[in-house]
Short mmCIF file of C-alpha atoms and ligand atoms in Angstrom, two decimals:
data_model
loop_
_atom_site.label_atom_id
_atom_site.label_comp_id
_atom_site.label_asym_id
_atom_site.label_seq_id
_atom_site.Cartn_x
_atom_site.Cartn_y
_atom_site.Cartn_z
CA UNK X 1 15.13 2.28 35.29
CA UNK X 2 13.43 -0.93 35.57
CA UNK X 3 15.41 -2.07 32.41
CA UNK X 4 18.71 -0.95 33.90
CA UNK X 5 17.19 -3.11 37.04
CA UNK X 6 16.56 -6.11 34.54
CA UNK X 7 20.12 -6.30 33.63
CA UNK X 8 21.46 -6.01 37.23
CA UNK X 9 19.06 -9.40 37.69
CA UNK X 10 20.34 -11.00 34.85
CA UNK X 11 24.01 -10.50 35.15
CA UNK X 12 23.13 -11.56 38.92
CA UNK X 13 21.98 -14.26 37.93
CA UNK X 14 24.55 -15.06 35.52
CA UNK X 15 27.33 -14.84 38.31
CA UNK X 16 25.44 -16.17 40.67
CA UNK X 17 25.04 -19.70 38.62
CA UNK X 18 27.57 -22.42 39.37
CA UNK X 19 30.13 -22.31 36.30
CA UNK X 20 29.92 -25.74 35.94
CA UNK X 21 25.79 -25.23 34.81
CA UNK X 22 26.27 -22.35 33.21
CA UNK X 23 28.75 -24.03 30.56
CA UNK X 24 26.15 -26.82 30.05
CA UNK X 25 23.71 -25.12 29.44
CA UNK X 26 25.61 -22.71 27.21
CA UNK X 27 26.85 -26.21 25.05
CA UNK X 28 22.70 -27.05 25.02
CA UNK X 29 22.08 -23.48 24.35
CA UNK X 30 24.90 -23.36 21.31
CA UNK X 31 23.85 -26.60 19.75
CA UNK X 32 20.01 -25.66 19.38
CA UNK X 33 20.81 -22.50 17.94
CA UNK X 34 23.31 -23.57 15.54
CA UNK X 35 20.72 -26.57 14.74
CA UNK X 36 17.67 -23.86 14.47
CA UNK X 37 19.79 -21.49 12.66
CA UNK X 38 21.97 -22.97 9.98
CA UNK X 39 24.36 -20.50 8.71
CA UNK X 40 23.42 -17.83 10.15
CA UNK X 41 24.49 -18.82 13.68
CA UNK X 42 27.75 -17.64 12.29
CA UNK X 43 27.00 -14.62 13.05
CA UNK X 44 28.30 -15.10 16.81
CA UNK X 45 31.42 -16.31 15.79
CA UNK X 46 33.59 -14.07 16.84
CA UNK X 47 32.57 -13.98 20.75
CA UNK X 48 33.99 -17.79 20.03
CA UNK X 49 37.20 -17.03 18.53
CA UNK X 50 37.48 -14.44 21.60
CA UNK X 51 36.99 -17.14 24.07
CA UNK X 52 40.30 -18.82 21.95
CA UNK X 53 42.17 -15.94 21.90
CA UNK X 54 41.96 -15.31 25.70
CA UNK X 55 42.80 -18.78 26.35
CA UNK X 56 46.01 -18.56 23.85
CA UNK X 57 46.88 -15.43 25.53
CA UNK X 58 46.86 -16.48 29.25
CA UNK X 59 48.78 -20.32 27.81
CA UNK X 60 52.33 -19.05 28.80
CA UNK X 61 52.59 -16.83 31.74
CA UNK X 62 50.32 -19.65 33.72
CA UNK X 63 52.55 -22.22 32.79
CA UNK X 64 55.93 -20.26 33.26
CA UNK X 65 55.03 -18.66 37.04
CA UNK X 66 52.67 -22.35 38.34
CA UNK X 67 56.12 -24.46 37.45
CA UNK X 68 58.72 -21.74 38.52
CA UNK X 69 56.59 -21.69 41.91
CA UNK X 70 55.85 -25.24 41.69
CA UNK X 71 59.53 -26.40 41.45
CA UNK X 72 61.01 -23.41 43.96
CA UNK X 73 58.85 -24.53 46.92
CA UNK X 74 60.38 -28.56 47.11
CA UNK X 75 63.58 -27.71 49.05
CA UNK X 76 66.45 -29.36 47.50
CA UNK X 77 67.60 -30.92 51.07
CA UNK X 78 64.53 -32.46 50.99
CA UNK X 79 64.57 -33.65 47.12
CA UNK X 80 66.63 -36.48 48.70
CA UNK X 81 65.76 -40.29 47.76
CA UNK X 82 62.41 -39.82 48.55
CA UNK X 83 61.68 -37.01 45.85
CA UNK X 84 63.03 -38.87 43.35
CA UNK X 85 61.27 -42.08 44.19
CA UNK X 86 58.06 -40.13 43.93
CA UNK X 87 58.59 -37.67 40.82
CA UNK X 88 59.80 -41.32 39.19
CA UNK X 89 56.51 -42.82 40.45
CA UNK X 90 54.56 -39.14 39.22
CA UNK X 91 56.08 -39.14 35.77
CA UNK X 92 55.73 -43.05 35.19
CA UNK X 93 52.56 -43.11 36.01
CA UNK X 94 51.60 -40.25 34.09
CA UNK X 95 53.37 -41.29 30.57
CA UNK X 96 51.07 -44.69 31.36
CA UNK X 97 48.12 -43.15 31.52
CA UNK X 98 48.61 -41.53 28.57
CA UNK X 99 49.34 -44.72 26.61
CA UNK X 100 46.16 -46.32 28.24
CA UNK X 101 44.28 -42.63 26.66
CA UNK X 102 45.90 -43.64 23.41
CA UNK X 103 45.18 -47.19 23.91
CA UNK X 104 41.35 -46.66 24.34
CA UNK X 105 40.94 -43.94 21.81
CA UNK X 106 42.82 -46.36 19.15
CA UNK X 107 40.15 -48.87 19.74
CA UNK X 108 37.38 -46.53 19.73
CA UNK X 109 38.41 -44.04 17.33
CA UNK X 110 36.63 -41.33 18.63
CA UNK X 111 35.75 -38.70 16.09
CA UNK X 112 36.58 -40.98 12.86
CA UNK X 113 34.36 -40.23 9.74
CA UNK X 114 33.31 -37.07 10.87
CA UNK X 115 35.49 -34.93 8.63
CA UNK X 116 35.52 -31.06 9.70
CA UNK X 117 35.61 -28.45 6.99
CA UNK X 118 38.27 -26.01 7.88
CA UNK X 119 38.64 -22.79 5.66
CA UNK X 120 42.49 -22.85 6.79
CA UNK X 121 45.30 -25.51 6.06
CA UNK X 122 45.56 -26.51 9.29
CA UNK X 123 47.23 -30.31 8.66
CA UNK X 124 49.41 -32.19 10.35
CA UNK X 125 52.75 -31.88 9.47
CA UNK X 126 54.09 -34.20 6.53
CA UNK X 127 57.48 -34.56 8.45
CA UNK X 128 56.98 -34.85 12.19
CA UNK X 129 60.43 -34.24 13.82
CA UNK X 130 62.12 -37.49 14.95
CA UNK X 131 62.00 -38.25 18.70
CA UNK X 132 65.59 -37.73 19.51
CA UNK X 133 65.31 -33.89 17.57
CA UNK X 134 62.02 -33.75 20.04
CA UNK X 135 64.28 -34.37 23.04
CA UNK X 136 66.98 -31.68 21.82
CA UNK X 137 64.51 -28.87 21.29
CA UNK X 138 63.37 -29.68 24.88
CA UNK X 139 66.47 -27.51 26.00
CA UNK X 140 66.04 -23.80 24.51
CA UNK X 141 69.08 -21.76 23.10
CA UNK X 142 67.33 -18.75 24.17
CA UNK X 143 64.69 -18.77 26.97
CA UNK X 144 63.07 -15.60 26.12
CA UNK X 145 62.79 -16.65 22.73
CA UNK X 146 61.22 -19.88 24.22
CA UNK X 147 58.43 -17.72 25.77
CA UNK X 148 58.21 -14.42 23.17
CA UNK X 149 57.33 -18.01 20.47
CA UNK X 150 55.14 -19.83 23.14
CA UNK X 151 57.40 -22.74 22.78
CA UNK X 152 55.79 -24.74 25.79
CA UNK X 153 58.24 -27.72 26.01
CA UNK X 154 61.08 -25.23 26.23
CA UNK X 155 59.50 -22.97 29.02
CA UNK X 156 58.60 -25.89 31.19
CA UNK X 157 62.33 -27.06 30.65
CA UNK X 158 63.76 -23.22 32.14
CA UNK X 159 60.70 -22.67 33.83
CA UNK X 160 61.61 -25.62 36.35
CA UNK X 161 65.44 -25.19 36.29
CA UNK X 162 64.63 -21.98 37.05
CA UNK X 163 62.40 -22.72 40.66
CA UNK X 164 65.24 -25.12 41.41
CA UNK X 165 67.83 -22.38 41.02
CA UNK X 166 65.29 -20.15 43.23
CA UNK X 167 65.16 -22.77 45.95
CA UNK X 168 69.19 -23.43 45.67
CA UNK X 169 69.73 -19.79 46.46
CA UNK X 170 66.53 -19.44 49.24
CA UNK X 171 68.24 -22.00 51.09
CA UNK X 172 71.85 -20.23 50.92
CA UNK X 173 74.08 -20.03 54.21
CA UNK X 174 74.64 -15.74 52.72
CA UNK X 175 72.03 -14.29 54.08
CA UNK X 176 72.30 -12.17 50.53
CA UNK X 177 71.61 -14.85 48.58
CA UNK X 178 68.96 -16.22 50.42
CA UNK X 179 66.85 -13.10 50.88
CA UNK X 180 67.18 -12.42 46.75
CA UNK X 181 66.28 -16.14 46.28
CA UNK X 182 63.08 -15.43 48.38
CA UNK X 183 62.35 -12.43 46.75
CA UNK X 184 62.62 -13.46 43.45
CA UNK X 185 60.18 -16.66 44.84
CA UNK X 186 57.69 -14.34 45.97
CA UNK X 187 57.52 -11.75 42.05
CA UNK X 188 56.23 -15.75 40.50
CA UNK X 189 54.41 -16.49 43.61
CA UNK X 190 52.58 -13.10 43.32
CA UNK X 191 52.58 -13.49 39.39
CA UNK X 192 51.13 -17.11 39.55
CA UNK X 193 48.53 -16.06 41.61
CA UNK X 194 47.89 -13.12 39.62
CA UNK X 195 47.78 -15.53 35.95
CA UNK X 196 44.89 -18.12 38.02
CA UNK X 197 42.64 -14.45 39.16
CA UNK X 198 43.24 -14.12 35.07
CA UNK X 199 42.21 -17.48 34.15
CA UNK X 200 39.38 -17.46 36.25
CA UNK X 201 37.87 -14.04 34.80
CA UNK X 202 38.35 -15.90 31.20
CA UNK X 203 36.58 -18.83 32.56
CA UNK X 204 33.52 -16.53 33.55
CA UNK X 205 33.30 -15.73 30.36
CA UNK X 206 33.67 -18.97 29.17
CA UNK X 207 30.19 -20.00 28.93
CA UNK X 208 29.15 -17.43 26.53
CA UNK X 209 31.98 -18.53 23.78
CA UNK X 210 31.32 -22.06 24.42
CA UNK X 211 27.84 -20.75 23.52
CA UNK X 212 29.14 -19.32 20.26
CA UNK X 213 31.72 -21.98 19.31
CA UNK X 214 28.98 -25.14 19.86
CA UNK X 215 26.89 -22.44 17.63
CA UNK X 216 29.01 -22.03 15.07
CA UNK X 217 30.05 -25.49 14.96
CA UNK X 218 26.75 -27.11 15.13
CA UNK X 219 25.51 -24.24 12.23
CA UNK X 220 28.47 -25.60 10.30
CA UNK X 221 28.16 -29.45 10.95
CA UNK X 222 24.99 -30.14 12.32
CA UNK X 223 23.96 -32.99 14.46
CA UNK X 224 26.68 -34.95 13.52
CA UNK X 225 28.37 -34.07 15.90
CA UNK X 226 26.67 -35.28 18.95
CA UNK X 227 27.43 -38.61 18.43
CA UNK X 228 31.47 -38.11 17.65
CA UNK X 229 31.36 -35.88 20.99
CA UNK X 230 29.49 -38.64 23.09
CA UNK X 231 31.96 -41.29 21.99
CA UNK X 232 35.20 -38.85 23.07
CA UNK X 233 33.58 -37.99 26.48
CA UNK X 234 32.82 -42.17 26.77
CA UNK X 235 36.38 -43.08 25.29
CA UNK X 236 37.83 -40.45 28.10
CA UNK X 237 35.85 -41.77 30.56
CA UNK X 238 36.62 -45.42 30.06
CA UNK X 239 40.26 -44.93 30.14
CA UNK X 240 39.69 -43.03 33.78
CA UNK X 241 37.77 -46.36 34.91
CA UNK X 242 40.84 -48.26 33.51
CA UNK X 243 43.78 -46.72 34.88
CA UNK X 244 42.12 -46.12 38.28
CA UNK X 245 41.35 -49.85 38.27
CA UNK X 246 44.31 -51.67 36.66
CA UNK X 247 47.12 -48.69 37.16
CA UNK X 248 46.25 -47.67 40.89
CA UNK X 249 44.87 -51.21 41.75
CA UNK X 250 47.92 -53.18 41.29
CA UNK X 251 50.60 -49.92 42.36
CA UNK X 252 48.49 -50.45 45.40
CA UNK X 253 48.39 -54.56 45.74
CA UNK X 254 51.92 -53.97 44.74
CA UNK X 255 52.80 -52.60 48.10
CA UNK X 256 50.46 -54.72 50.42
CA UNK X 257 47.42 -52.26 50.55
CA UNK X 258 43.83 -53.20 49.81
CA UNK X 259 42.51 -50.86 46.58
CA UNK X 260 39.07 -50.88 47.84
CA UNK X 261 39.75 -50.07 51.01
CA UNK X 262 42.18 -47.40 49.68
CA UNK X 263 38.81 -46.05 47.72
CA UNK X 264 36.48 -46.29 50.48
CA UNK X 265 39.00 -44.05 52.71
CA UNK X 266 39.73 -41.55 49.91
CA UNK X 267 36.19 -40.65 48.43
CA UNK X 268 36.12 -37.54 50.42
CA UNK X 269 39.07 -36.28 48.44
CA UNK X 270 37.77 -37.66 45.47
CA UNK X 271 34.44 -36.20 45.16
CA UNK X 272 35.78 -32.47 46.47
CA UNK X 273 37.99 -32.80 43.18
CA UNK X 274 35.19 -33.75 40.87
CA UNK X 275 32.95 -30.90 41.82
CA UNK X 276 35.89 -28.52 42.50
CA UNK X 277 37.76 -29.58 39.40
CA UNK X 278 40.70 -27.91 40.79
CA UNK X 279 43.64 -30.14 42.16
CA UNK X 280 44.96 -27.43 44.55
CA UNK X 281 41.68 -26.36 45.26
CA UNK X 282 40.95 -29.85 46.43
CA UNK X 283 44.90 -30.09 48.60
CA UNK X 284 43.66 -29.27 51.84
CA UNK X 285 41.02 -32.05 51.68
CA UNK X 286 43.72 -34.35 50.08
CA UNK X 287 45.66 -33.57 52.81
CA UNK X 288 43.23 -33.96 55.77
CA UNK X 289 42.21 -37.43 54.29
CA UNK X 290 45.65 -38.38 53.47
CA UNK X 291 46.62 -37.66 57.81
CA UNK X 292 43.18 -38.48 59.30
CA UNK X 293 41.62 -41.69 57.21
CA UNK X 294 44.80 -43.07 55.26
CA UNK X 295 47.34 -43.24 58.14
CA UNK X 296 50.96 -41.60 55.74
CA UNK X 297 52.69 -38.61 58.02
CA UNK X 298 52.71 -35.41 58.20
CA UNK X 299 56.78 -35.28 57.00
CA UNK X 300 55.44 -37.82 53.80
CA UNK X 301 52.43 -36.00 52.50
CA UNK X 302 53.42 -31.97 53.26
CA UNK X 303 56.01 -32.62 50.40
CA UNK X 304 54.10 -35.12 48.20
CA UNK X 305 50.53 -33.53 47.99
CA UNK X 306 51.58 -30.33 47.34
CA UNK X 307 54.02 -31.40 44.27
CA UNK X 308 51.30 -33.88 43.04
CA UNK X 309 48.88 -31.02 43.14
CA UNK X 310 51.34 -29.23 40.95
CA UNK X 311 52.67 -32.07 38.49
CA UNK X 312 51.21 -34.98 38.75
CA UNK X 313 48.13 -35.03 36.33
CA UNK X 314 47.23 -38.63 35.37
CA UNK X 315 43.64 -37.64 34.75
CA UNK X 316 44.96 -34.29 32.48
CA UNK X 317 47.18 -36.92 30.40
CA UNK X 318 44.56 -39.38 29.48
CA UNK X 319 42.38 -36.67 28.23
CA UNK X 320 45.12 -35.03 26.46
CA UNK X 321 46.11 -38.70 24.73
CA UNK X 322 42.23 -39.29 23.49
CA UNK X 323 41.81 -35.26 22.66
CA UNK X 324 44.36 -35.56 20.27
CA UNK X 325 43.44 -38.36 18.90
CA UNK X 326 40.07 -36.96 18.69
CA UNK X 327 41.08 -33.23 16.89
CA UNK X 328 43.35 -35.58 14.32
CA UNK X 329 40.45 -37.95 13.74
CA UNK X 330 37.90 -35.35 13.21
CA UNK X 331 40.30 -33.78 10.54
CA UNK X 332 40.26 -36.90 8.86
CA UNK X 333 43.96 -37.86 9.39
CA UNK X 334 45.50 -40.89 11.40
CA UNK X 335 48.25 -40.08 14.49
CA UNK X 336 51.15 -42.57 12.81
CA UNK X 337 53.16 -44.62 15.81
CA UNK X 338 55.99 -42.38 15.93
CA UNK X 339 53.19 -39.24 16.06
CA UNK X 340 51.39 -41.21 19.10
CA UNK X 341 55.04 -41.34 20.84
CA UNK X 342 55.66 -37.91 20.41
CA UNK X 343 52.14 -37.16 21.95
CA UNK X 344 53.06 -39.74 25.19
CA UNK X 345 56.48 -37.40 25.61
CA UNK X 346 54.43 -34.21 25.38
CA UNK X 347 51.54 -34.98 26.96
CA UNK X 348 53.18 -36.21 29.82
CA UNK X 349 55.44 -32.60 30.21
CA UNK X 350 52.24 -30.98 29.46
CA UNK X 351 50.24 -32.47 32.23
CA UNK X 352 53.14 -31.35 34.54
CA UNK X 353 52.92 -27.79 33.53
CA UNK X 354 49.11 -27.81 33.66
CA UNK X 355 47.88 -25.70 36.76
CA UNK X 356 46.01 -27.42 38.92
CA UNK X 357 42.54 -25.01 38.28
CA UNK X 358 39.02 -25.63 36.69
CA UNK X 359 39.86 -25.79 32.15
CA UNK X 360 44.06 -25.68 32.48
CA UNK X 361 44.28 -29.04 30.93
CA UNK X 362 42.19 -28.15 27.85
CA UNK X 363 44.77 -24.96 27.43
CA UNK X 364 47.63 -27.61 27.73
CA UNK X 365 46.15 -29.53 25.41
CA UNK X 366 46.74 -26.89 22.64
CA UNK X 367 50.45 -27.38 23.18
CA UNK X 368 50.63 -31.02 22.75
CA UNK X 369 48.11 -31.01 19.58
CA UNK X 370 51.07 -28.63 18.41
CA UNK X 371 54.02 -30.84 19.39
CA UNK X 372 52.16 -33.57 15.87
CA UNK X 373 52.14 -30.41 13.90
CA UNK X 374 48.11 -29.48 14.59
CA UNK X 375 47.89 -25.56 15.04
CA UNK X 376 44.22 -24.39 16.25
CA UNK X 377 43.90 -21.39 14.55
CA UNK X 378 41.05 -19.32 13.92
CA UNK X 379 38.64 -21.06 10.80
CA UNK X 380 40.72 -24.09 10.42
CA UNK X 381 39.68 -27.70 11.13
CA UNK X 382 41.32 -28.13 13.58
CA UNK X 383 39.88 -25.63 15.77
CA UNK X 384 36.20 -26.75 15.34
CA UNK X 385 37.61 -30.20 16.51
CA UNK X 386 39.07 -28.47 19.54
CA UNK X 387 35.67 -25.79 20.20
CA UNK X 388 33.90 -29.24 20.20
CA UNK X 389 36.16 -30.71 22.99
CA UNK X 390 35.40 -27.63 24.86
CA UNK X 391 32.04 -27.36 24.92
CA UNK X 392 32.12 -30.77 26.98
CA UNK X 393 35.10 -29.53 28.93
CA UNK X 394 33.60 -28.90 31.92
CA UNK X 395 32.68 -32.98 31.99
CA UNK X 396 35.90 -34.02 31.20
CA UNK X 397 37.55 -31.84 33.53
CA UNK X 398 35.36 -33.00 36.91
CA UNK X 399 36.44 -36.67 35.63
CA UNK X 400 40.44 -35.63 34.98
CA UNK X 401 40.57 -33.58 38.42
CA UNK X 402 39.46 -36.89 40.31
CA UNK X 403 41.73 -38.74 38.80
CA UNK X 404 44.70 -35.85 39.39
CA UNK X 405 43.59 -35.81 43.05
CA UNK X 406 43.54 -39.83 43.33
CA UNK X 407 46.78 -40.43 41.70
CA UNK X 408 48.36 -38.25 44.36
CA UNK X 409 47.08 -39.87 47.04
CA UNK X 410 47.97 -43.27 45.64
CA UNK X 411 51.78 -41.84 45.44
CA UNK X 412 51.56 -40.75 48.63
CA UNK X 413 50.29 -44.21 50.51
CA UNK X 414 53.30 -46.06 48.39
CA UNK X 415 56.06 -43.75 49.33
CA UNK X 416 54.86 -43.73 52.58
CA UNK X 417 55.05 -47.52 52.85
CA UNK X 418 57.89 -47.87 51.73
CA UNK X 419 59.57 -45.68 54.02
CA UNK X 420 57.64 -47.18 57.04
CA UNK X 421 55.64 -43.96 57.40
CA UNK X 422 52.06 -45.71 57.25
CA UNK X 423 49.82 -45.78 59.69
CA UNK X 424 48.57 -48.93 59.38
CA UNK X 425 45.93 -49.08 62.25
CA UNK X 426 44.22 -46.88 59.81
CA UNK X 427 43.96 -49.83 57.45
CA UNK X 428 42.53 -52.39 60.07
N1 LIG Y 501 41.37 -29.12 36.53
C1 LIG Y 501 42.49 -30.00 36.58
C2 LIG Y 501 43.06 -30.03 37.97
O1 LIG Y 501 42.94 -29.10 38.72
C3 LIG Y 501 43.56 -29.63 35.62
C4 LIG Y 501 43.04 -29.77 34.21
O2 LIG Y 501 42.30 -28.89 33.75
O3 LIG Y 501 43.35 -30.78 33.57
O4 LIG Y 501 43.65 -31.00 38.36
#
């Protein structure tokens, strides 16, 4: 009775303790055990390699219903000049941060001369495929195909002409057409929203295989890797300072608006991301302080937030640039220039598929490590590089979302400048 009592408490307590704390303490937790225990922290392994497994299993149908939905709900009368300005302003500024990701983590080398021992051949491909065979595969011959093989690049590429061909028929004069095109928008509304309930049941669980993957990793490589780890989360870090400062700072000077003032005015926004670490969690915030404290319109940031929330991930594509680097270093192997461009391409289309909830950019991140030939599969190398990552996840994500929520909202001021839809009393 009291025992049954006992484990009412303690799974109380476990739910009732902010996930952000729980998976710290579980990567504390996992690396004193594995330290204390040597080998035989193995034995928890496999509550690990089912954390992996759920996350590989939920990989597709988030990214196929968030970008179908995500691409459906921008009207195409409204894609006009305006959408194009900003998705060329999204995607520019995303493929730059991840160069300033690789930039920092080419300097740093985070992870280098800590060699992982894998027990599988995970290595990265001899012959990576060139860049114009990259831009080919982009278009699949057989969308299901695409998704049955998890091919990411090719599901993003049907998953968004697919919520453009949604919105194309919503928006049809036949009242036919347009009540199928809604219906159809409401199945991937309803499964989107179904695929982040998912995700966030896995991410409950999360703490106890971070628990078992720091375990097994620190049984396996001891405290070696504490340093390696600090040095990723301080090269990812660094990179945020820099593109906030030099990227945002001079888009910003660039159209007549004061940075620091821009900064003081969008905190709000800014801290609700970093404890929320979810970019559409944070949208109604982004959008209060967007209208209220940073003067853009309502007919400016109703379309721009709620795409930037969806693909705009400057924050997710830094992270993803040094990660990589990171898994590659630990296995001993250097990203060669054509392998870095590759990784700008895909990290950029994977930070635009990446949800905008708590962990989706470390699931994306499994896609991109994939696009230089890096498979994170169960024993291999490659995958204690990438438990590692994860264990400090929760860090890097609170320091991505800002950065997500911040680029939006630095989008949003330009556009709205330059279409004379600033406040600027707001400014004084
Ligand atoms: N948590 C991030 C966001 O909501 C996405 C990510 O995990 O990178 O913006």
């Amino acid at each position: 009775m009291s025992g049954s009592n006992g484990s009412k408490g303690l799974l109380g307590f476990y739910f009732g303790t902010s996930l952000v704390a729980r998976i710290l303490v579980a990567t504390a937790l996992g690396a004193a055990v594995g330290l204390a225990l040597g080998p035989q922290a193995a034995a928890v392994k496999p509550l690990g390699d089912l954390l992996l497994r759920l996350l590989r299993m939920i990989v597709v149908p988030v990214v196929f219903f968030s970008l179908v939905v995500g691409a459906s709900s921008v009207s195409p009368s409204r894609l006009g000049s305006v959408g194009i300005k900003l998705i060329a302003y999204y995607t520019i500024t995303t493929a730059l941060a991840v160069t300033v990701g690789l930039l920092f983590a080419n300097l740093l080398k985070p992870g280098l001369g800590l060699v992982l021992e894998g027990t599988g051949g995970a290595t990265l491909s001899a012959t990576p495929p060139s860049l114009v065979e990259t831009l080919l595969n982009v278009v699949p011959t057989n969308p299901v195909e695409a998704l049955a093989g998890g091919n990411m690049l090719q599901i993003i590429f049907f998953a968004l002409l697919l919520g453009i061909g949604i919105s194309t028929l919503s928006e049809s004069q036949d009242p036919r057409l347009s009540s199928a095109g809604q219906a159809v928008f409401k199945v991937c509304e309803g499964g989107a929203e179904a695929m982040y309930k998912i995700t966030k049941w896995i991410m409950e669980y999360a703490p106890i295989g971070v628990f078992a993957l720091i375990a097994t990793v620190f049984s396996q490589q001891g405290s070696k890797v504490a340093g390696p780890l600090a040095m990723a989360l301080g090269t990812v870090y660094l990179a945020f300072g820099a593109h906030m400062v030099v990227i945002y700072g001079a888009a910003l000077k660039a159209f007549g608006l004061s940075p620091l003032g821009f900064f003081r005015r969008a905190r709000e926004a800014m801290i609700t991301a970093f404890v929320t670490r979810s970019s559409s969690a944070t949208l109604p915030v982004t959008m209060e302080v967007s209208e209220e404290m940073l003067g853009v319109s309502k007919g400016i940031f109703s379309f721009t937030l709620p795409l930037g929330a969806t693909i705009n991930m400057d924050g997710t594509a830094i992270y993803q640039g040094v990660c990589v680097m990171f898994v590659a270093n630990c296995m001993g192997q250097a990203l060669s220039l054509s392998q870095q461009l590759t990784v700008i391409l895909t990290a950029t289309l994977a930070s635009i598929g990446t949800a905008g909830v708590p962990g989706a950019g470390a699931i994306m991140l499994l896609m991109v490590l994939n696009s230089v030939g890096i498979s994170v599969s169960e024993g291999t190398a490659a995958a204690a590089a990438y438990a590692m990552i994860l264990g400090i996840d929760s860090i890097m994500d609170m320091g991505r979302t800002l950065l997500n929520v911040t680029g939006d909202m630095v989008g949003t001021v330009v556009v709205a400048k330059g279409e004379g839809e600033l406040d600027g009393s707001k400014w004084d």
